Coordinates of C-alpha atoms in Angstrom, one line a residue:
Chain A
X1 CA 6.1 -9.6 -46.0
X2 CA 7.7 -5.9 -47.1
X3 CA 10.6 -5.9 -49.2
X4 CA 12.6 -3.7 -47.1
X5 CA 12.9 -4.6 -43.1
X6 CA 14.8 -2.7 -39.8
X7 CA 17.9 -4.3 -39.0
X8 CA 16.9 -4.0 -35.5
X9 CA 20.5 -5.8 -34.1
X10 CA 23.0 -3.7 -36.1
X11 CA 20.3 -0.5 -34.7
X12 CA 20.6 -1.9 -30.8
X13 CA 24.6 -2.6 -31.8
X14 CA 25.2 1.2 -32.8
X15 CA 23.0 2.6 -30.0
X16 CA 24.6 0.2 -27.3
X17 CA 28.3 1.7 -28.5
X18 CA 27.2 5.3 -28.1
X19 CA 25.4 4.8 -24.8
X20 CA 28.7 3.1 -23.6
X21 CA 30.7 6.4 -24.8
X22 CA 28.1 8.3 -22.3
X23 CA 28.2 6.1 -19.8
X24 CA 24.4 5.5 -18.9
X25 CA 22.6 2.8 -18.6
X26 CA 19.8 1.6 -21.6
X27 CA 17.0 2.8 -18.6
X28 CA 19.0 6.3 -18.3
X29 CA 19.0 7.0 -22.0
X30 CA 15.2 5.7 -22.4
X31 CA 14.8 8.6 -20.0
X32 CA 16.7 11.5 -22.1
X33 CA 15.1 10.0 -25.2
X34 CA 11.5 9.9 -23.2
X35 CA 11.1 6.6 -24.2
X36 CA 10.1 3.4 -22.7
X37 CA 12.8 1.4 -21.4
X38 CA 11.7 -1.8 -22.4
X39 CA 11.7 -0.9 -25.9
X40 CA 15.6 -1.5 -25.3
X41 CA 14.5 -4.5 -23.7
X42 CA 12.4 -5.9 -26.5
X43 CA 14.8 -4.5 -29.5
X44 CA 17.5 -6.8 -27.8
X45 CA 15.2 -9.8 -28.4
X46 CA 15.0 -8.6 -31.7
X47 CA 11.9 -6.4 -31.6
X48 CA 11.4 -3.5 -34.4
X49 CA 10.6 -0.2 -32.2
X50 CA 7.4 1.4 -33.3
X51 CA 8.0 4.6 -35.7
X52 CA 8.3 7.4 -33.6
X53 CA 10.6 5.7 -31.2
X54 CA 12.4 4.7 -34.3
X55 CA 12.5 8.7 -35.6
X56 CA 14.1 9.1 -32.1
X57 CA 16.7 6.7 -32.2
X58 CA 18.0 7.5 -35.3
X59 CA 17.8 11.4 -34.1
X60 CA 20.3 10.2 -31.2
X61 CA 22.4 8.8 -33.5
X62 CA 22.5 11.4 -36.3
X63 CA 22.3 8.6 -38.8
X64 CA 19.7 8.6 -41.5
X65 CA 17.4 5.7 -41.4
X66 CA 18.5 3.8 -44.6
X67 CA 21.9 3.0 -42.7
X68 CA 19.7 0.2 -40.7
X69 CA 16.9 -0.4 -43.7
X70 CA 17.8 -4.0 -45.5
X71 CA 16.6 -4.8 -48.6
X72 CA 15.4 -8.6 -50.2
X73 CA 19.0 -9.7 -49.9
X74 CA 20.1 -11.4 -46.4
X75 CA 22.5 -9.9 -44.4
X76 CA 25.8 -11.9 -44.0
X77 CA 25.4 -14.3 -41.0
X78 CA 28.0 -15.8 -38.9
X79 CA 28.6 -19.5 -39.7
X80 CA 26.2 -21.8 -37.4
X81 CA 28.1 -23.8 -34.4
X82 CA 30.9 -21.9 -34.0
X83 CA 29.9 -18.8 -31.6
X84 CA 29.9 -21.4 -28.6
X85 CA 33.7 -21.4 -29.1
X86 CA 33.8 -17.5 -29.6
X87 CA 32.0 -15.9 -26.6
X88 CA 30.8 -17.3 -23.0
X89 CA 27.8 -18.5 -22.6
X90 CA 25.8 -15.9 -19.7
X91 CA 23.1 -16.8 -18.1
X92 CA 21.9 -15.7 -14.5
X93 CA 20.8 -18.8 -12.6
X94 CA 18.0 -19.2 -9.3
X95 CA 19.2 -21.9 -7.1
X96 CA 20.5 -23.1 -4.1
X97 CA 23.7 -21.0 -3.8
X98 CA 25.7 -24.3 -3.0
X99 CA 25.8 -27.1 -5.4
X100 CA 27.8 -30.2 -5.2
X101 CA 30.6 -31.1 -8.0
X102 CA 27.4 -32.7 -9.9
X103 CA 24.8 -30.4 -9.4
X104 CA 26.8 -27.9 -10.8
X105 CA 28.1 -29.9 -13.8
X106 CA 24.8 -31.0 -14.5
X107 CA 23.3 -27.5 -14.6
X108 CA 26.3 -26.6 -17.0
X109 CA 25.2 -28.9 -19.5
X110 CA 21.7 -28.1 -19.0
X111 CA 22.6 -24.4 -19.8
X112 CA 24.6 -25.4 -23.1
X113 CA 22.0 -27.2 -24.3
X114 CA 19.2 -24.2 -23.1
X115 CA 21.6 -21.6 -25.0
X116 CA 21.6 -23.8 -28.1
X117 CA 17.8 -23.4 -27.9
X118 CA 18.2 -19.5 -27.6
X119 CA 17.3 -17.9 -31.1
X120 CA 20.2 -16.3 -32.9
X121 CA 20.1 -12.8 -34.1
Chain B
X1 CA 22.2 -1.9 -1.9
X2 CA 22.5 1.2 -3.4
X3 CA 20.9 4.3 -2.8
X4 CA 18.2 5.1 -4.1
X5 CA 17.5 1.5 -4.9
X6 CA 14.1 0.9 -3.6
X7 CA 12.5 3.5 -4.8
X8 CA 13.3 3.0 -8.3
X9 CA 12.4 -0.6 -8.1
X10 CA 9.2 0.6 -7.2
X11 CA 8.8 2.9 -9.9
X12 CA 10.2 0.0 -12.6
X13 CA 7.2 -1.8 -11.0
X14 CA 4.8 0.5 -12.0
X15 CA 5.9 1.6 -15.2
X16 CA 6.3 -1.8 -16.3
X17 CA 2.8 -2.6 -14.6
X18 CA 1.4 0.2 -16.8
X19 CA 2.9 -1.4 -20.1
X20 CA 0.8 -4.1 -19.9
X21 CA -2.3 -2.4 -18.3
X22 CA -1.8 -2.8 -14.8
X23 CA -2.1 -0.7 -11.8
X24 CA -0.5 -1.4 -8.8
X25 CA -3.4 -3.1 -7.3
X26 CA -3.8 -5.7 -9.9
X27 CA -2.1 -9.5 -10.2
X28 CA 1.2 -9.5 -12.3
X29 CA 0.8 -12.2 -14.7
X30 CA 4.7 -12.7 -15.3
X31 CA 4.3 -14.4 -18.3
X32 CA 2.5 -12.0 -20.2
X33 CA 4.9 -9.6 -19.0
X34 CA 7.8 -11.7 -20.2
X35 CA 5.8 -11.6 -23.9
X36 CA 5.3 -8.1 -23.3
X37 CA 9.1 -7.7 -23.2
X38 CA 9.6 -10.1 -26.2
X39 CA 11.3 -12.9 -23.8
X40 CA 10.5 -16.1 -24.2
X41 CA 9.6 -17.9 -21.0
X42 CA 9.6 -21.6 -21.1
X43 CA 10.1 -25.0 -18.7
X44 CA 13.2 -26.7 -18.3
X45 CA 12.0 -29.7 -18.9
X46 CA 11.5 -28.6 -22.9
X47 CA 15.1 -29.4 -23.1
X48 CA 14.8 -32.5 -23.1
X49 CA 13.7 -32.6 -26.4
X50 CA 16.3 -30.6 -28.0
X51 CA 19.1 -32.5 -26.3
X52 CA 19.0 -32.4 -22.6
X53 CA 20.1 -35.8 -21.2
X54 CA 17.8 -37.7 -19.0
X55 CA 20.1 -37.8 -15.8
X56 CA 21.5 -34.4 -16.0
X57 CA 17.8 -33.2 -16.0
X58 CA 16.6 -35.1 -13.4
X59 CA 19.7 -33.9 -10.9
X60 CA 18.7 -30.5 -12.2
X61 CA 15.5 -31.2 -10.7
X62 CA 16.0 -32.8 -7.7
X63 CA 14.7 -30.5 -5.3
X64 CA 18.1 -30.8 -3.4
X65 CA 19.7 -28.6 -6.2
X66 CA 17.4 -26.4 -5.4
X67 CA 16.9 -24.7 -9.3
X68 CA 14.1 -22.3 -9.5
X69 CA 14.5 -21.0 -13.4
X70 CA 17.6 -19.5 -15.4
X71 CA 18.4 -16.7 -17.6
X72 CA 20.3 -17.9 -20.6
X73 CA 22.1 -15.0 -22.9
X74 CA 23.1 -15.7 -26.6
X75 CA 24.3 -12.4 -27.8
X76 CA 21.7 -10.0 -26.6
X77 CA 19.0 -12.2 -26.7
X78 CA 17.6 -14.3 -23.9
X79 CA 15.4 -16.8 -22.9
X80 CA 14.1 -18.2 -19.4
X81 CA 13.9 -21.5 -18.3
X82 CA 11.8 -22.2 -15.2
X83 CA 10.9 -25.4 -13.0
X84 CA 7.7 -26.5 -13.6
X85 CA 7.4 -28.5 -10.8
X86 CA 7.4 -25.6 -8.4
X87 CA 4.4 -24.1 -6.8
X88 CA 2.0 -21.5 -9.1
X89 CA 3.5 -18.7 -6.5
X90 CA 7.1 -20.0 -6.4
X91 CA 7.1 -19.9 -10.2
X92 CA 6.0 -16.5 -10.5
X93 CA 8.1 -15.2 -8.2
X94 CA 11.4 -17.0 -9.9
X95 CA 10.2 -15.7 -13.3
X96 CA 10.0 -12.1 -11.9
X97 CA 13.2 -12.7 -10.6
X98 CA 14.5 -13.8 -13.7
X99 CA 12.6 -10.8 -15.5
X100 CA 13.8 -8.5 -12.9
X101 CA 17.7 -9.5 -13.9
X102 CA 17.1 -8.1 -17.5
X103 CA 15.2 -4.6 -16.3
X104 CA 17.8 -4.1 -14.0
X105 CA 20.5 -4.8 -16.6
X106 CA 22.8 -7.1 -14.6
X107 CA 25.9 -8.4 -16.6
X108 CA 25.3 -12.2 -17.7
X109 CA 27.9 -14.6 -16.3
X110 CA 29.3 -18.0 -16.2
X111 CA 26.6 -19.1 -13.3
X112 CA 28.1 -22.6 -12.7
X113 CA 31.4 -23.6 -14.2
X114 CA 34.0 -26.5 -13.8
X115 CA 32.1 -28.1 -11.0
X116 CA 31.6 -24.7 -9.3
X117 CA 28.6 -22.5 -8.5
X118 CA 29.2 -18.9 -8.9
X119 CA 27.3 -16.4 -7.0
X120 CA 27.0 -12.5 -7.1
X121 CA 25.3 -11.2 -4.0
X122 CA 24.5 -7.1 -5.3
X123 CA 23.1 -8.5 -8.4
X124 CA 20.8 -11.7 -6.6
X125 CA 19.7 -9.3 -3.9
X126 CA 18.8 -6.7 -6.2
X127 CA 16.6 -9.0 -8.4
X128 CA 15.1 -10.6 -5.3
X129 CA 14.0 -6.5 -4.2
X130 CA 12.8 -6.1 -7.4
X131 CA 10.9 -9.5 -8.3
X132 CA 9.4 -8.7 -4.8
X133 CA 8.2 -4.6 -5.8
X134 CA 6.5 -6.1 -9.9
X135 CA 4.7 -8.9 -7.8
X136 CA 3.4 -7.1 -4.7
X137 CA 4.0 -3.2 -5.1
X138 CA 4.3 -0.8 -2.0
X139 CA 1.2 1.1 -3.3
X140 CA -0.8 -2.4 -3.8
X141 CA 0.1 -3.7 -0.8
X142 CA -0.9 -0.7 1.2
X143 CA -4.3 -0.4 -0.8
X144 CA -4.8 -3.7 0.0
X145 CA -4.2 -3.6 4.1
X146 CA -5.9 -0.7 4.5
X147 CA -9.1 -1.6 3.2
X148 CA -9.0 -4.5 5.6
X149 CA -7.5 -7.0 3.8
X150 CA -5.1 -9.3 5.4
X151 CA -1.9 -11.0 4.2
X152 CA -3.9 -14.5 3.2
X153 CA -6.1 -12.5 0.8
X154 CA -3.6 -9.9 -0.4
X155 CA -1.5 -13.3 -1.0
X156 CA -4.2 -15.0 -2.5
X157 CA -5.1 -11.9 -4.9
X158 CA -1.4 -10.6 -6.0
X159 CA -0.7 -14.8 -6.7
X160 CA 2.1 -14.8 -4.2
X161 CA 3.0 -16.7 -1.7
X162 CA 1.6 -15.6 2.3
X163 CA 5.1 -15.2 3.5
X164 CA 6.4 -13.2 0.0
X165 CA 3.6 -10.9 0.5
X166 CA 3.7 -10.7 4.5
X167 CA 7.7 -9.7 3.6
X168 CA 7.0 -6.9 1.2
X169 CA 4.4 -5.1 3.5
X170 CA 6.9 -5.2 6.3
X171 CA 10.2 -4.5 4.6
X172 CA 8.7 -1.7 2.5
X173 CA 7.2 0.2 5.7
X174 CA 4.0 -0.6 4.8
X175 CA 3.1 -2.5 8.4
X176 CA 4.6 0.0 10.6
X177 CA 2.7 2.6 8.1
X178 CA -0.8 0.9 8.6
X179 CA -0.3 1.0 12.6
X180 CA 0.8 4.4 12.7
X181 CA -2.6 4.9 11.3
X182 CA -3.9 2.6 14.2
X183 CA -5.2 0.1 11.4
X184 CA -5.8 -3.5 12.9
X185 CA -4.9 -4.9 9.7
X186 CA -1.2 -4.5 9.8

């Protein structure tokens, strides 16, 4: 394994705050950029882009690459167990559009346990 | 929906189609799509053994509740969760649907809460368009007709199901289109 990896969520973090400033969309800017859209897509799963897409990025952001190269040490991580508390759990959902009381409570607790099981950054 | 809608749709179809080295003749194989797009696609039923309790599975399930699959966000990542026990063509087209809520960037939300189903129409109609244009394509679809195929073949080849397919030569012109052209197929 290299010594010396992308930190390919604090790259999609700084990329997402600038697109917000300019008001497009991640398809809109894969289109100034010339780009692939899903490599937005991917890179939010934690993907690393390929190089020249990577050369591009960083060109968008005016930001030399060693701002989002990390070394053998691990970046600081957010204590386990407690993001459930800190943000909402989202998820988009295919289903009857009525449920009863139970249905939906059910599916609720389904999709706390299904968002446990979604890898962290 | 909005302007201009469609036709994007279409072209997300193909671009994404040409990602993974298909044209817009050629079977989606939504999973391989998913991988393509580093998304995990997985059945519901997994959760059972991370957690997921017996009953609240199986009321999940009951086809009464009527779940096809889910998106679930954590962060920016995400991960789909599909029923298994649906038909081959059902499944695909819930896991495009699914897929087709991350292309088209739709805001996660609280889907069920308290008791309570929430629904957002632009965003459920939109993925629904777009599930329909990755699985069956205008251009496919058209191919496909004119060369004499019919809607139980063009079904059987995209991996849809005979009235998904029947829908998306109709509602994309491709019908009226074909008998313009006095072709017996449409």
């Amino acid at each position: 394994m290299p010594t010396t990896t992308i930190d390919v969520a604090a790259l999609y973090k700084a990329l997402d705050q600038k697109r917000k400033l300019h008001e497009i969309s991640w398809r809109e800017l894969a289109g100034r950029l010339d780009i692939s859209a899903s490599t937005f897509t991917r890179m939010a799963q934690g993907a690393r882009p390929d190089v020249d897409a990577f050369a591009t990025l960083l060109r968008w952001l005016g930001e030399p690459a060693t701002n989002y190269m990390r070394g053998e040490e691990p970046a600081p991580r957010t204590p386990e167990g407690s993001q459930a508390d800190l943000e909402a759990i989202g998820s988009l959902l295919r289903s009857s559009r009525s449920m009863t009381p139970d249905q939906a409570n059910a599916m609720e607790n389904i999709i706390r346990v299904a968002w446990e099981n979604v890898v962290k950054d | 929906m909005r302007r201009g809608f469609k036709t994007q749709s279409e072209t997300i179809s193909l671009e994404l189609r040409s990602e993974v080295g298909l044209s817009a003749h050629d079977r989606l194989n939504c999973t391989a799509l998913a991988s393509h797009l580093a998304i995990e696609v997985v059945p519901i039923t997994e959760l059972t053994a991370a957690g997921a309790s017996a009953s609240d599975m199986s009321c999940v399930l009951d086809t009464s509740t009527g779940f096809s699959a889910v998106t679930v966000y954590r962060g920016t990542r995400c991960k789909i969760f599909y029923n298994p026990y649906e038909p081959p063509t059902r499944a695909a087209n819930s896991i495009a649907h699914e897929l087709s809520h991350v292309v088209l960037e739709h805001e996660p939300g609280q889907s069920v809460s308290d008791g309570i189903r929430s629904w957002n129409d632009s965003q459920e109609e939109e993925a629904a368009w777009q599930a329909g244009a990755l699985l069956v394509p205008r251009d496919g679809a058209f191919v496909w007709l004119h060369r004499r195929g019919n809607v139980a073949t063009g079904a059987a080849h995209f991996g849809v199901s005979q009235k998904l397919f029947s829908w998306r030569a109709n509602s994309t012109g491709v019908a009226a289109q074909l008998r313009r052209l006095g072709d017996r197929a449409a």
